[in-house]
Each structure stands twice: as C-alpha cells, then as structure tokens.
Amino acid sequence: MIPVVILLLALIVIAIITLFNFFADYSAHIKWLKEMEHSYSEYVKGDIAGMLAKVPSKGCPEFTSCFDKLIDTKGDKAACDMIVASYEIVVDKKLAKSRLLLKLGPMLGLMGTLIPMGPALVGLAAGDISSMAINMQVAFSTTVVGMLIAAIGLISLSADKRFYAHTLNDLQFISEILQKNETEK
C-alpha cells in the first residue's frame, strides 16, 4: 500500500505542476492563435512573403523552430515533409505527461482502493469497526486522488491536443505554400 500512496502523491504533485503550466500556457496559446490568424489575412491578400513575416515567433518554440527550418528548405518537398513529421513526434512527446496522468491516476487509485479493502473486510469480520473505518478511508481517498489526477490530465491533454493540432495544420499549410511557391519559380 505504501508504494501506491507514494506514487499517488508524486502524481498529484506532477498534476498540480501540470495544471499551473496549463493555465500559464493557455493564454499564450490563445494569443498565438490570434496572431497566426492575422498572418493568414496577408495570404488571402496574395502576399505570401507578408504572411510568412507575420507568423508569430513567440508562444510556441517547437513551432518556431520547425517554421525556421521550413523556410531554410526553400520548398524542398522531402525536407518539408520530414520537418512536419518531426514536429508531430515532438508534439507527441509533449503530450506524454498528460496521457500518463490520465492513465496512471485511475490505475493507482483503483489499486489504492482494492489493497486496503482486504484488511477492512477482515476488521469487519473480527468486529473491529475502527480498523475497518480507517482502511475504508484510505480506500476511498486514493480513489478520489486518482480521479483528480486523471481529470487534470484529461483537461490538459484535451486543450493541448487542440492547440497542437492547430499548429500542425499551420505547419502543413506553410509547407505546402513554400512548395507551391518553389514550383512556380
């Protein structure tokens, strides 16, 4: 039981840090998406260079790094595809912590529920109600903590997946624009 509780405590600390990071990143992500929309207005006007100049350079370092690499490729299709694929790997790695919280929280919560149930039932059979009550408190507490960890993981994962889907779409769009621009030259 002790290792399960220690792991749950470690996960709740990670979950709280993830939650604070989520709130800090969320407003930056919203701002970044709005700035990206402004850059698309230049593309609609037919000004590709103006659009590329207005792509935000702050708010998503992974995107900025891949964007700079895309510009350096000068529209080479294979290189552009490789850069976009590498971005997908980076994004998948960034989402791993939230996925871990989402999956491990309920598992450890369930383990923390089932392990003290045995001693609780033994206490009940022996007529030791106080022992049973203590074990039941531990059982239900670990379930609640596990579900809280999963909820934080789910919220963080959902929002981050949506943001990174936007950025991936933007990178693919920019890649196609660069490739099209290169073939027209």
Coordinates of C-alpha atoms in Angstrom, one line a residue:
M1 CA 0.0 0.0 0.0
I2 CA 2.8 2.4 0.8
P3 CA 4.3 2.4 -2.7
V4 CA 0.9 3.1 -4.2
V5 CA 0.3 6.0 -1.9
I6 CA 3.8 7.4 -2.6
L7 CA 3.2 7.1 -6.3
L8 CA -0.2 8.8 -6.0
L9 CA 1.4 11.6 -4.0
A10 CA 4.1 12.0 -6.7
L11 CA 1.5 12.0 -9.4
I12 CA -0.6 14.6 -7.6
V13 CA 2.4 16.9 -7.4
I14 CA 3.1 16.4 -11.1
A15 CA -0.6 17.0 -11.8
I16 CA -0.6 20.3 -9.9
I17 CA 2.5 21.5 -11.7
T18 CA 0.9 20.5 -15.0
L19 CA -2.3 22.4 -14.0
F20 CA -0.3 25.6 -13.3
N21 CA 1.7 25.2 -16.5
F22 CA -1.6 24.7 -18.4
F23 CA -3.0 27.9 -17.1
A24 CA 0.2 29.8 -17.9
D25 CA 0.4 28.3 -21.4
Y26 CA -3.3 28.6 -22.2
S27 CA -3.4 32.4 -22.5
A28 CA -0.2 32.3 -24.6
H29 CA -1.7 29.7 -26.9
I30 CA -4.8 31.8 -27.4
K31 CA -2.7 34.9 -28.2
W32 CA -0.5 32.9 -30.6
L33 CA -3.5 31.5 -32.5
K34 CA -4.9 35.0 -32.9
E35 CA -1.6 36.3 -34.2
M36 CA -1.5 33.3 -36.6
E37 CA -4.9 34.3 -37.9
H38 CA -3.7 37.8 -38.6
S39 CA -0.8 36.3 -40.7
Y40 CA -3.4 34.4 -42.8
S41 CA -5.1 37.7 -43.7
E42 CA -1.9 38.5 -45.7
Y43 CA -2.1 35.2 -47.6
V44 CA -5.7 36.0 -48.5
K45 CA -4.5 39.2 -50.0
G46 CA -2.0 37.2 -52.0
D47 CA 1.1 38.4 -50.1
I48 CA 2.9 35.2 -49.2
A49 CA 6.0 37.0 -48.0
G50 CA 3.9 39.2 -45.8
M51 CA 2.2 36.2 -44.3
L52 CA 5.4 34.5 -43.6
A53 CA 6.8 37.7 -42.0
K54 CA 3.8 37.9 -39.7
V55 CA 4.0 34.3 -38.4
P56 CA 4.4 34.7 -34.6
S57 CA 7.9 33.9 -33.3
K58 CA 6.9 33.7 -29.6
G59 CA 4.5 31.4 -27.8
C60 CA 5.3 28.1 -29.3
P61 CA 9.1 27.4 -29.5
E62 CA 8.6 24.0 -31.2
F63 CA 6.6 25.6 -34.0
T64 CA 9.1 28.4 -34.4
S65 CA 12.0 26.0 -34.7
C66 CA 10.2 24.0 -37.3
F67 CA 9.0 27.1 -39.1
D68 CA 12.5 28.4 -39.4
K69 CA 13.7 25.0 -40.7
L70 CA 10.8 25.1 -43.3
I71 CA 11.9 28.5 -44.5
D72 CA 15.5 27.2 -44.9
T73 CA 14.4 24.3 -47.1
K74 CA 13.3 26.7 -49.8
G75 CA 10.3 24.5 -50.6
D76 CA 12.1 21.1 -51.0
K77 CA 9.2 18.6 -50.6
A78 CA 11.1 15.8 -48.9
A79 CA 12.7 18.2 -46.4
C80 CA 9.4 19.9 -45.7
D81 CA 7.6 16.6 -45.1
M82 CA 10.5 15.4 -42.8
I83 CA 10.3 18.6 -40.7
V84 CA 6.5 18.4 -40.3
A85 CA 6.8 14.7 -39.3
S86 CA 9.5 15.6 -36.8
Y87 CA 7.2 18.2 -35.4
E88 CA 4.5 15.5 -34.9
I89 CA 7.0 13.5 -32.9
V90 CA 7.9 16.5 -30.7
V91 CA 4.2 17.2 -30.1
D92 CA 3.5 13.6 -29.2
K93 CA 6.3 13.7 -26.6
K94 CA 4.9 17.0 -25.2
L95 CA 1.5 15.3 -24.7
A96 CA 3.0 12.2 -23.0
K97 CA 2.9 13.7 -19.4
S98 CA -0.8 14.4 -19.7
R99 CA -1.5 11.0 -21.1
L100 CA 0.5 9.5 -18.2
L101 CA -1.6 11.3 -15.7
L102 CA -4.8 10.3 -17.4
K103 CA -3.9 6.6 -17.4
L104 CA -1.9 6.1 -14.2
G105 CA -4.2 8.2 -11.9
P106 CA -7.2 5.9 -12.1
M107 CA -5.0 2.7 -12.1
L108 CA -3.2 3.7 -8.9
G109 CA -6.4 5.0 -7.4
L110 CA -8.0 1.6 -8.0
M111 CA -5.0 -0.2 -6.6
G112 CA -5.2 2.1 -3.5
T113 CA -8.9 1.2 -3.2
L114 CA -8.5 -2.6 -3.5
I115 CA -5.5 -3.1 -1.3
P116 CA -7.0 -1.8 1.9
M117 CA -10.3 -3.5 1.3
G118 CA -8.9 -6.8 2.4
P119 CA -7.9 -5.6 5.8
A120 CA -11.1 -3.6 6.1
L121 CA -13.2 -6.8 5.5
V122 CA -11.0 -8.7 8.0
G123 CA -11.7 -5.9 10.5
L124 CA -15.4 -6.1 9.8
A125 CA -15.4 -9.9 10.3
A126 CA -13.5 -9.5 13.6
G127 CA -15.8 -6.8 14.8
D128 CA -13.1 -4.1 14.7
I129 CA -15.1 -1.3 13.3
S130 CA -12.4 1.3 13.8
S131 CA -9.8 -0.7 11.8
M132 CA -12.4 -1.1 9.1
A133 CA -13.2 2.6 9.0
I134 CA -9.6 3.6 8.7
N135 CA -9.0 1.2 5.9
M136 CA -12.1 2.4 4.1
Q137 CA -11.0 6.0 4.5
V138 CA -7.7 5.1 2.8
A139 CA -9.5 3.2 0.1
F140 CA -11.9 6.0 -0.8
S141 CA -9.3 8.7 -0.5
T142 CA -7.0 7.0 -3.0
T143 CA -9.8 6.7 -5.5
V144 CA -10.6 10.4 -5.2
V145 CA -7.0 11.4 -5.6
G146 CA -6.6 9.0 -8.6
M147 CA -9.7 10.5 -10.3
L148 CA -8.5 14.1 -9.6
I149 CA -5.1 13.3 -11.3
A150 CA -7.0 11.8 -14.3
A151 CA -9.2 14.9 -14.5
I152 CA -6.2 17.2 -14.6
G153 CA -4.6 15.0 -17.2
L154 CA -7.7 15.0 -19.3
I155 CA -8.2 18.8 -19.2
S156 CA -4.5 19.4 -20.1
L157 CA -4.5 16.8 -22.8
S158 CA -7.6 18.0 -24.5
A159 CA -6.6 21.6 -24.6
D160 CA -3.0 20.8 -25.7
K161 CA -4.1 18.4 -28.4
R162 CA -6.4 21.1 -29.8
F163 CA -3.6 23.7 -29.8
Y164 CA -1.0 21.4 -31.3
A165 CA -3.5 20.2 -34.0
H166 CA -3.8 23.9 -35.0
T167 CA -0.1 24.3 -35.1
L168 CA 0.4 21.1 -37.0
N169 CA -2.2 22.3 -39.5
D170 CA -0.4 25.6 -39.8
L171 CA 3.0 24.0 -40.4
Q172 CA 1.5 21.7 -43.1
F173 CA -0.1 24.8 -44.7
I174 CA 3.1 26.8 -44.7
S175 CA 5.0 23.7 -46.0
E176 CA 2.5 23.5 -48.9
I177 CA 2.8 27.2 -49.6
L178 CA 6.6 27.0 -49.7
Q179 CA 6.5 24.0 -52.0
K180 CA 3.9 25.6 -54.3
N181 CA 5.9 28.9 -54.3
E182 CA 9.1 27.0 -55.3
T183 CA 7.5 25.1 -58.2
E184 CA 6.1 28.4 -59.6
K185 CA 9.5 29.9 -59.8

